[in-house]
Structure formats: C-alpha cells, structure tokens
Tab-separated table of C-alpha atoms in Angstrom:
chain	number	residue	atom	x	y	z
G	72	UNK	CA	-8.519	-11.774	16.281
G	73	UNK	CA	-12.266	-13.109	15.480
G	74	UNK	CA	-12.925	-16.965	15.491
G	75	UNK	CA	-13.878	-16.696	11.561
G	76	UNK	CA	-10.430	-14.702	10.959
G	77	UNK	CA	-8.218	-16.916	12.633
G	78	UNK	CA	-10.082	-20.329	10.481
G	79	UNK	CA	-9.427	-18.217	7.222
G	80	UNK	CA	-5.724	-18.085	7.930
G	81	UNK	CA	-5.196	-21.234	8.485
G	82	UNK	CA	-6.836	-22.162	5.159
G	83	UNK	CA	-5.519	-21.865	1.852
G	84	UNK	CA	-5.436	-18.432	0.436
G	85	UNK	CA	-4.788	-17.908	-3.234
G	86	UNK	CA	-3.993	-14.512	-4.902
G	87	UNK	CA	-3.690	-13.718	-8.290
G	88	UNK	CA	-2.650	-10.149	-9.522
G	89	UNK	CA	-3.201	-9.369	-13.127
G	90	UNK	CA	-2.364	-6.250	-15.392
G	91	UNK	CA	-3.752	-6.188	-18.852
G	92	UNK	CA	-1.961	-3.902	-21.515
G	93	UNK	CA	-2.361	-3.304	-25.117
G	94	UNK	CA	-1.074	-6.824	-26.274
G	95	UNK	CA	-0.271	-8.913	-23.571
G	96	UNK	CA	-1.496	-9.734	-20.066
G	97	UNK	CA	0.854	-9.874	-16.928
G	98	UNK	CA	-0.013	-12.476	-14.131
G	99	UNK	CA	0.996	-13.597	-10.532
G	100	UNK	CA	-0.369	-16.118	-8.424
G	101	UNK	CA	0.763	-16.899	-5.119
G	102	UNK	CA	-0.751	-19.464	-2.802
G	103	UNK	CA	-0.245	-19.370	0.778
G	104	UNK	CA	-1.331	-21.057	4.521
G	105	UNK	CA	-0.541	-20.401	7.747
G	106	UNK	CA	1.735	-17.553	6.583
G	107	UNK	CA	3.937	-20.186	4.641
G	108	UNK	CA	4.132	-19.623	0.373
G	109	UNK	CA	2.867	-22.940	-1.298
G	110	UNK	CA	2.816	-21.689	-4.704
G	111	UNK	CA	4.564	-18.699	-6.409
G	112	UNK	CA	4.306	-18.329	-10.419
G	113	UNK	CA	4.401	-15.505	-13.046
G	114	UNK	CA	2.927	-15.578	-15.966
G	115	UNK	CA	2.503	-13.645	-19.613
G	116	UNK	CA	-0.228	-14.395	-21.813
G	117	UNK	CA	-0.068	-12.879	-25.580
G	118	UNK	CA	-3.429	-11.267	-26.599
G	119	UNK	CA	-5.117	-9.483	-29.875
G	120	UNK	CA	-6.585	-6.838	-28.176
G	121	UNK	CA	-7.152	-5.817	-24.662
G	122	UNK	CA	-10.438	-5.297	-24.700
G	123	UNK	CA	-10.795	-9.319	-24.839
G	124	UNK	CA	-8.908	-11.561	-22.512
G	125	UNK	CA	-7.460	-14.535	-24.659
G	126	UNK	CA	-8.983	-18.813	-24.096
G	127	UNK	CA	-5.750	-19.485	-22.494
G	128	UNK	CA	-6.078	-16.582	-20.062
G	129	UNK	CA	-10.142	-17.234	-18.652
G	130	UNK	CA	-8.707	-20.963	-18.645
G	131	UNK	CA	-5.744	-20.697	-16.667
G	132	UNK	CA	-7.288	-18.127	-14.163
G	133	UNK	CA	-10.501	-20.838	-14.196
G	134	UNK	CA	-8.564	-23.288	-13.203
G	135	UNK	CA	-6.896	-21.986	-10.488
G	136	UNK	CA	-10.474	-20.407	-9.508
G	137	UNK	CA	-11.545	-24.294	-8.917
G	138	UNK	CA	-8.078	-25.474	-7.125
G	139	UNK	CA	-8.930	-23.259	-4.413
G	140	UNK	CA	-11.962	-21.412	-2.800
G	141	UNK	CA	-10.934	-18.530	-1.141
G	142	UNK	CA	-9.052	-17.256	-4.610
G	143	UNK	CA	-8.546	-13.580	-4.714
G	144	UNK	CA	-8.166	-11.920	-8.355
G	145	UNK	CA	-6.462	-8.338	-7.791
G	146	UNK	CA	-6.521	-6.068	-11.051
G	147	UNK	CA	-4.680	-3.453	-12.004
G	148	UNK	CA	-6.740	-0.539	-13.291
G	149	UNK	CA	-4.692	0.489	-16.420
G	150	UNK	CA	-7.229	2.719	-18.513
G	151	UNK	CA	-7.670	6.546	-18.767
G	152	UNK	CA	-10.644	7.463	-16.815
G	153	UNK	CA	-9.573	7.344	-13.660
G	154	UNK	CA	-7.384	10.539	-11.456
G	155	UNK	CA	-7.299	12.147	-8.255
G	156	UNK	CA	-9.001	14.836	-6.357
G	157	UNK	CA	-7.395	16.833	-3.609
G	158	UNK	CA	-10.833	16.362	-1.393
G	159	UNK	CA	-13.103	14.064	-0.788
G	160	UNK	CA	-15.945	16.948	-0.713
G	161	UNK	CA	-18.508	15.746	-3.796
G	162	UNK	CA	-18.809	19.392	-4.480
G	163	UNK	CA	-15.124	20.013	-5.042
G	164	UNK	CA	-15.328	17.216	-8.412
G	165	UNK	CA	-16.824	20.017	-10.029
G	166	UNK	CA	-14.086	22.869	-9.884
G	167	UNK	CA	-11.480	19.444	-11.643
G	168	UNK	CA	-14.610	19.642	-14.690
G	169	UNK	CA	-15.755	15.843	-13.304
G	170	UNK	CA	-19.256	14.473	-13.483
G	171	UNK	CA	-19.430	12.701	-9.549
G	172	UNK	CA	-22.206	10.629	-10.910
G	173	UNK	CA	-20.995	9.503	-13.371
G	174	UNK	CA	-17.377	7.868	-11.111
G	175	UNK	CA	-16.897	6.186	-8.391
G	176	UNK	CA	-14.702	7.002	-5.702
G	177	UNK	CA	-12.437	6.106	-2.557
G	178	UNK	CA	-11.693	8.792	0.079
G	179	UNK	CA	-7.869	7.670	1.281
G	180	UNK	CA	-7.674	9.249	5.166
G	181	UNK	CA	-9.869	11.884	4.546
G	182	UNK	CA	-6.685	14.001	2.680
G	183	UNK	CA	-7.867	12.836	-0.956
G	184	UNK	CA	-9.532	10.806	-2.998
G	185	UNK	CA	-9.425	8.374	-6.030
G	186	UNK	CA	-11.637	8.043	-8.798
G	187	UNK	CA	-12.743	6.084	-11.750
G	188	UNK	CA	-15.289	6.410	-14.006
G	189	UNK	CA	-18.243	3.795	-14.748
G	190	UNK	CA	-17.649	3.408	-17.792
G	191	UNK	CA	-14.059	1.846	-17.544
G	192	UNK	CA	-15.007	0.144	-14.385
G	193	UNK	CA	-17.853	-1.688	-16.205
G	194	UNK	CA	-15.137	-2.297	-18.646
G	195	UNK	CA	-12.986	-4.091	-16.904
G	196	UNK	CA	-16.009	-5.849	-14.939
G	197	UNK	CA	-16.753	-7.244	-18.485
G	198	UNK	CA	-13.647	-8.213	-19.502
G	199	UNK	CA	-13.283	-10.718	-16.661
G	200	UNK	CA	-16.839	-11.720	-16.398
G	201	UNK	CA	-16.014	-15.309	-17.009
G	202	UNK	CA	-13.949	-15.101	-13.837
G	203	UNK	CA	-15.081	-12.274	-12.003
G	204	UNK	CA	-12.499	-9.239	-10.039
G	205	UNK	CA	-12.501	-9.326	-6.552
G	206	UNK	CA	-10.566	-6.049	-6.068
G	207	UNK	CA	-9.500	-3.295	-9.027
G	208	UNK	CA	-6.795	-1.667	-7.608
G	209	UNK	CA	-5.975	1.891	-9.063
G	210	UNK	CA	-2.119	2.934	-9.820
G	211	UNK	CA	-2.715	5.723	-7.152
G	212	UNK	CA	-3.181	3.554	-4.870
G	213	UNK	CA	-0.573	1.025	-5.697
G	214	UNK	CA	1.246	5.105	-4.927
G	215	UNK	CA	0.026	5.929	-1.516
G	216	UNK	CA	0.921	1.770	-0.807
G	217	UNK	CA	4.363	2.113	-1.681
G	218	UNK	CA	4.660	5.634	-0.153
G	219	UNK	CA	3.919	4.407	3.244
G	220	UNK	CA	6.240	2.296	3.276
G	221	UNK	CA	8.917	5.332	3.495
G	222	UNK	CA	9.715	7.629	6.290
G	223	UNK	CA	7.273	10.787	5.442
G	224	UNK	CA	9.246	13.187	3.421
G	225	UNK	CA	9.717	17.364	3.727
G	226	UNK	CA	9.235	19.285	1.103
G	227	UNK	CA	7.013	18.973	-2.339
G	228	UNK	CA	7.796	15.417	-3.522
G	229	UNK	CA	6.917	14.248	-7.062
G	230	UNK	CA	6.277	10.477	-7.186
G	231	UNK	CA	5.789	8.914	-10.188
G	232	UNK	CA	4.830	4.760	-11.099
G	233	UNK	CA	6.376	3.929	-14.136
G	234	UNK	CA	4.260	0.688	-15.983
G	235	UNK	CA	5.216	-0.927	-19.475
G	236	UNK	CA	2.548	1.022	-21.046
G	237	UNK	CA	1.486	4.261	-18.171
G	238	UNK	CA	2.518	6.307	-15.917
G	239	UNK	CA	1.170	7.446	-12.477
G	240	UNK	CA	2.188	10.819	-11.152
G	241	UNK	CA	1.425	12.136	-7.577
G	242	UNK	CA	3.252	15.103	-6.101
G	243	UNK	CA	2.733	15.795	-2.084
G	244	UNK	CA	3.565	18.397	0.873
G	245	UNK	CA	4.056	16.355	3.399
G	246	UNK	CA	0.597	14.303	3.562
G	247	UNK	CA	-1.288	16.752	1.451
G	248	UNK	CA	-1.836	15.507	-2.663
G	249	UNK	CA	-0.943	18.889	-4.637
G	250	UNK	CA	-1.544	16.595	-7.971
G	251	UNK	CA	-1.914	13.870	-9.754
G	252	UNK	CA	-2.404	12.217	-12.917
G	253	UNK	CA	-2.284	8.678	-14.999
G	254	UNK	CA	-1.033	8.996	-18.483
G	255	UNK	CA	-1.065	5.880	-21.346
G	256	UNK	CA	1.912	6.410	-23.446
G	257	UNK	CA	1.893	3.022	-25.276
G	258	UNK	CA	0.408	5.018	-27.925
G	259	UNK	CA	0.897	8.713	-29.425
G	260	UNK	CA	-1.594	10.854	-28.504
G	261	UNK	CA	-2.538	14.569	-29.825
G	262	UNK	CA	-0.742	15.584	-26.706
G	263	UNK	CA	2.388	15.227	-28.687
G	264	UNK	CA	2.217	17.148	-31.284
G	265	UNK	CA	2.508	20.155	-29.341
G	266	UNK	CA	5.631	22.524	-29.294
G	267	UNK	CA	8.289	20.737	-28.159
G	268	UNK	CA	10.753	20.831	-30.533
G	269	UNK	CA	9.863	23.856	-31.368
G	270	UNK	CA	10.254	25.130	-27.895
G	271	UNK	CA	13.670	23.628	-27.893
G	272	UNK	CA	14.946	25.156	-31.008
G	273	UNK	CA	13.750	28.309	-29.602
G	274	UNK	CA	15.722	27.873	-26.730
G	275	UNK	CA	18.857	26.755	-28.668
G	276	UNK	CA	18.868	30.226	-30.947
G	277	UNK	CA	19.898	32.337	-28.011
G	278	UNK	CA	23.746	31.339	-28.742
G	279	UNK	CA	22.659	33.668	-31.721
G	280	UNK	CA	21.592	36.482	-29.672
G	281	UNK	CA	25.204	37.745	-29.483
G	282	UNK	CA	25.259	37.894	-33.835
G	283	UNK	CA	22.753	41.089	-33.337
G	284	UNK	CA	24.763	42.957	-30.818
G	285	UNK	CA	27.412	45.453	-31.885
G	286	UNK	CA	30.100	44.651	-29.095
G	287	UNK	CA	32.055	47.032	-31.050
G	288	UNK	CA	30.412	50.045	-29.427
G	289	UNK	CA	32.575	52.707	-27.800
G	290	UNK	CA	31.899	50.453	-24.276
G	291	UNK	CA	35.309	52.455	-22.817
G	292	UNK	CA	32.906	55.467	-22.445
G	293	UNK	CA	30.259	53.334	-20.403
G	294	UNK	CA	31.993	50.768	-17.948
G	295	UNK	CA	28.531	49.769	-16.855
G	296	UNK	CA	26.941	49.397	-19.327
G	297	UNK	CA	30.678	46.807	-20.007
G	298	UNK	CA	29.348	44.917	-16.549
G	299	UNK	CA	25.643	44.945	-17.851
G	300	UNK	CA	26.411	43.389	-21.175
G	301	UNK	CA	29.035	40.579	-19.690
G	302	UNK	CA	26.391	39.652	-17.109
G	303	UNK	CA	23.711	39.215	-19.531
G	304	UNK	CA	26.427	37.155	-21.895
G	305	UNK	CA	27.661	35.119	-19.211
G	306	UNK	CA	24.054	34.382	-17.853
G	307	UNK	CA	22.939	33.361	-21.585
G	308	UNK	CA	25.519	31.231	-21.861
G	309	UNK	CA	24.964	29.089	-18.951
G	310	UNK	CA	21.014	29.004	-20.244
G	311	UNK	CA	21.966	27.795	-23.451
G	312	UNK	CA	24.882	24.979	-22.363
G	313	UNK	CA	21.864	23.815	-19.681
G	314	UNK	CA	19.609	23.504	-22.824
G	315	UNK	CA	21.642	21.795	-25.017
G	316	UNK	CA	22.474	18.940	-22.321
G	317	UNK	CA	18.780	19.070	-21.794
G	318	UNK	CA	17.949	18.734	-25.480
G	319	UNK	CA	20.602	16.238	-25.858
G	320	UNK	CA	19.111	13.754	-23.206
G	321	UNK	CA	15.788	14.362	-25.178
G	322	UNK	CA	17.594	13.455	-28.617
G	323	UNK	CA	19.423	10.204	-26.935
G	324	UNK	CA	15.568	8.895	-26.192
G	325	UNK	CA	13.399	7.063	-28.572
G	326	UNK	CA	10.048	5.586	-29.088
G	327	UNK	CA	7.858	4.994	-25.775
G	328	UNK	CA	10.986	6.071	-23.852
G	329	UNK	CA	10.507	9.643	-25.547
G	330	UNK	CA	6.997	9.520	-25.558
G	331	UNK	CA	7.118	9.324	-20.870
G	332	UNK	CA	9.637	12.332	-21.330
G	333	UNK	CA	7.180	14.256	-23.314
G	334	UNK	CA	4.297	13.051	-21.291
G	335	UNK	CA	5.985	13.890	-18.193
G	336	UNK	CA	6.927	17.299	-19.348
G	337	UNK	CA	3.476	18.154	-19.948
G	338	UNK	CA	2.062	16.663	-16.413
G	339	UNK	CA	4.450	18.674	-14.719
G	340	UNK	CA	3.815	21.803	-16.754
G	341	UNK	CA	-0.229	21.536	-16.248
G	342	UNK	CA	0.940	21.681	-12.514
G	343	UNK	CA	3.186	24.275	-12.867
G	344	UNK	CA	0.880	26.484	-14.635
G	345	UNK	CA	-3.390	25.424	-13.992
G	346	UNK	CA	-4.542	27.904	-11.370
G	347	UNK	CA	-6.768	24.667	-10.106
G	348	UNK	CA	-3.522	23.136	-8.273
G	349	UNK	CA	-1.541	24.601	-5.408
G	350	UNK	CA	1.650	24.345	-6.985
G	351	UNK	CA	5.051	25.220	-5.603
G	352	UNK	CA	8.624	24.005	-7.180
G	353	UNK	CA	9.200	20.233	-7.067
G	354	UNK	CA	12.199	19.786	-4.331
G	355	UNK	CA	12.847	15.506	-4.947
G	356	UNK	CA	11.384	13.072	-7.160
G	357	UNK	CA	10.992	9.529	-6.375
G	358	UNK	CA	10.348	7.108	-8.885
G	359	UNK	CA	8.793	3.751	-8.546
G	360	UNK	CA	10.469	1.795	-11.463
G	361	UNK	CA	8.448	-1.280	-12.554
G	362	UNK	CA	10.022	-1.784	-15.965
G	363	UNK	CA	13.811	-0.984	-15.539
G	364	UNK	CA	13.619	2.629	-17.271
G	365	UNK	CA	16.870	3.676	-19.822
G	366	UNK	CA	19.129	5.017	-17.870
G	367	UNK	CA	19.073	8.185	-20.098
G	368	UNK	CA	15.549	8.817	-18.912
G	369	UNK	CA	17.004	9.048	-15.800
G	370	UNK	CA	19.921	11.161	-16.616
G	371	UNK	CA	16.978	13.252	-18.699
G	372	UNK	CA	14.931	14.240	-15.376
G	373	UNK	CA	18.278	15.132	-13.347
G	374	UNK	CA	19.199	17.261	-15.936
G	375	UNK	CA	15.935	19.134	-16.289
G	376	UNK	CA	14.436	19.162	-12.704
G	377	UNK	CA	17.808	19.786	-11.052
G	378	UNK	CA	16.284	18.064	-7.990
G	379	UNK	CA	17.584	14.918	-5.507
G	380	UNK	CA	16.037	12.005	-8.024
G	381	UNK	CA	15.465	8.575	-6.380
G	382	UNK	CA	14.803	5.206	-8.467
G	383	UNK	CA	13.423	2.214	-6.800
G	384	UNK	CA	12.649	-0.519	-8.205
G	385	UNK	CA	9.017	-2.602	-7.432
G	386	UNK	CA	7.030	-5.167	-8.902
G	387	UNK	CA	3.346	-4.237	-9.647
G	388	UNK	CA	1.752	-7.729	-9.616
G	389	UNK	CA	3.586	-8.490	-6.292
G	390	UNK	CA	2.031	-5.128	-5.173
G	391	UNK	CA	-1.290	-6.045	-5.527
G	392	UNK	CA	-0.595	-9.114	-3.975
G	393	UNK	CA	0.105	-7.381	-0.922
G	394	UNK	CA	-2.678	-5.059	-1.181
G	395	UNK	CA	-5.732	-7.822	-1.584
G	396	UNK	CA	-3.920	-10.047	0.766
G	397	UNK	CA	-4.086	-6.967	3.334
G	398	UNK	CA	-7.991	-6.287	2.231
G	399	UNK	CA	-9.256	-9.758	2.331
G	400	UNK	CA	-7.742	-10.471	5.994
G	401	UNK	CA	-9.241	-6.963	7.002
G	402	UNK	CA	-12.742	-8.002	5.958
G	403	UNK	CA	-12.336	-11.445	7.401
C-alpha cells in the first residue's frame, strides 16, 4: 500500500450514489474513515422533469460537496443509448449497426465491452454541472458487479436488473456475454403495440382445432391413423393448457408490471431469433430485484421459460457505493 493511499484512508471519504428517473431522484450518502460508517442516509427528492435536477437536489448534494473534500458522486446511467458488445474489437461495433465515434466505451476483461453514447453522456454531464459526476456507472456494470459476487455458473444464464423505471438484461456461457440490452419501460413505447395479444389469441384457438376434424371417420379400419390422431390431440392439449396459464399470468399483470413482461418477451425473442447473437436456449435466470417485483411477474417467467428462476434482492444506490468506493481507493 502507497504512502498517499494509506493517508486517504484514514481521511474522511464521502460517497453519494444517485439515480435519476422520470419524476423523482433516488439518493445515498454514506460517509466513512478508517473503515468505520460515520454517516449513512437515503434520500428521495420529487422533480418536474428529469432532464433538470430540482433547487433542493444541487443544494443538498452542494452541501455535502463542502462538508467534505474527498466526496465521491456515483451516477447511475439510466437513459437509452447505452448497450453491450460481445468484443472489444472497434471494428466489430459495426456488424451491432453502432457509430464507435460517436460512444464511448469500457472493455470489461477483454470478454466484452460497454458502451454509451455522447450524447447521453453529455447529458447527464449537464444535468449535474452545478455539482459535477465523478463516476457514471452503467446498469451493465452494476451486472458484471453483482455477478462476481456468485460462484461462476454452467450453462446459458439470463441475468436481468430490474430498476423502478428499466431493465438490464445480460445472458452468459460461462464468462462469455451472448447478449444484452437496457430497456425504459416507465413509458409505452411503439415496441408494444406489436402482436401480442394477437399472438396469444392465436395460440388459444387451437382448443378449436378439434371442431374441424371429423372423429367420426371409420378410424376401426385404420388403427394408426387412431394412434396418430390421439397423439396429435393429446400433444395439443398440453400446448393449449401451457398457454392459457401463460396467458393468464399475462392477464393477472398490469401497468409497468405488464409493460417488463412485454419488454422482456421481446429482448429475449431478438435473442432468440437475430442471426447477430450466438444464441442457444436459456437454462436459469437470475434476477437482481431492486424494486420488490409482483410476485405474479415472477410466477409469469416460471411459467413461460420453464427454467430454475432465482430472485435476489439488491439495492442499486448501495451498489454504486461499493463500486466508486472500490474505484477511488484503486486510483489512490
């Protein structure tokens, strides 16, 4: 340990994590020396928009700013221009359709990097201008933190963050990032108006299919064709009882809970189905609660993925906490 890292940690080191959302911000502070906790407080702050942080928000954060001189301000990145790429090669940004010069990026390990784009970077720069950011942490990240925390797992593992307002998704083999994404669903989007209901009605008619059948035939002079026709029944009628607890989990949800279901769907669909992803069949699910999900969300991806599904609950702000605590003693 260097003579200008052990002097920082025996001064007074304050943190403060902060996640903006559509009408409110989200705060933590935590103030510690010598390894001890001085000060631990959470705070939410009401705002009209969040492209503006409220009077009471650049105040409080000022003010703490002044208290103490090695403060640390962690944000949480929390806008749409930001994903993953399963390289860190410059060259490969072009096969996901993204502009490298116009992001900025963070190789993690050489497996994959992270990127956001200028634009919302320089957006959140401005938003806390009066204050300044001293790290911008991306929910991937605030992933890959939480993942290696775990033993490594086999198989293809979906991991998803769930926010008040977003969603993070990852899925891995082993070490390798397969996909990712980072969704907003505070707000419908023209993603929703796709065919889901329609696909689920769809699904639903085949208890019909048996109406245009004539099970009258003369089946006594065919016994196979008998064994063909109660295979296929039987078979339908497991689809259709799996479809209608599926599409009664969907009908139990409402509002923003419905909107991550249909969100999620279509992640995991893109996946499933974009030739630019190496996809194989999700084997467990692990999700990083942050805002004590319904239940019947839960009950929702059992049903559909048919997969070992983990919930663990985390606090974000306390997560970035940890994370500019463990950059700021790295660079000391």
């Amino acid at each position: 340990m260097g003579l200008l890292t052990a002097i920082k940690k025996r001064l007074t080191n304050q943190y403060i994590s902060v996640i903006v959302v559509e009408d409110a911000c989200f705060a933590k502070v935590k103030k510690i020396k010598n390894g001890e906790v001085l000060l631990e407080e959470e705070r939410r702050f009401d705002l009209s928009s969040r492209e503006q942080l409220s009077h009471e928000v650049v105040t409080w954060l000022q003010t703490l700013q002044d208290e103490v001189e090695q403060t640390y301000i962690a944000v949480f990145l929390n806008s749409y221009g930001q994903g993953v790429v399963p390289s860190c090669l410059k060259s490969d940004y072009e096969k996901f359709h993204i502009d490298y010069d116009e992001v900025r990026d963070i190789c993690v390990e050489k497996r994959y990097s992270v990127y956001a784009s200028n634009i919302d970077i320089q957006w959140m720069e401005k938003i806390f201008s009066k204050t300044g950011i001293d790290f911008l942490f991306s929910p991937f990240l605030v992933i890959e933190n939480l993942i290696r925390k775990e033993p490594l797992k086999k198989g293809i593992v979906l991991y998803m963050l769930a926010g008040s307002t977003s969603i993070a998704v990852m899925i891995f083999d082993g070490k390798t990032l397969l996909y990712g994404t980072f969704i907003n669903i505070a707000k419908e989007e023209d993603l929703l108006t796709t065919d889901f209901e329609e696909d689920e009605e769809e699904d639903l008619s085949d208890d019909n299919i048996f109406d245009e059948i004539d099970l009258d035939m003369e089946l006594e002079e065919s016994a196979e064709i008998a064994d063909i026709l109660e295979s296929a029944e039987h078979e339908i009628v497991e689809k259709v009882e799996k479809d209608v607890e599926v599409a009664s989990a969907k009908n139990r949800l409402f509002g923003q809970d419905l909107r991550l279901v249909k969100y999620f769907d279509a992640s995991l669909r893109e996946f499933y189905e974009s030739p630019l992803y190496h996809s194989d069949f999700v084997t467990e699910v692990k999700i990083y609660d942050a805002v004590r999900l319904n239940p019947e969300i839960i009950d929702y991806f059992k049903e559909q993925l048919l997969v070992h599904v983990t919930v663990e609950s985390v606090d974000i702000l306390e997560e970035l906490i940890q994370m500019a605590r463990a950059e700021a003693e790295a660079d000391a």
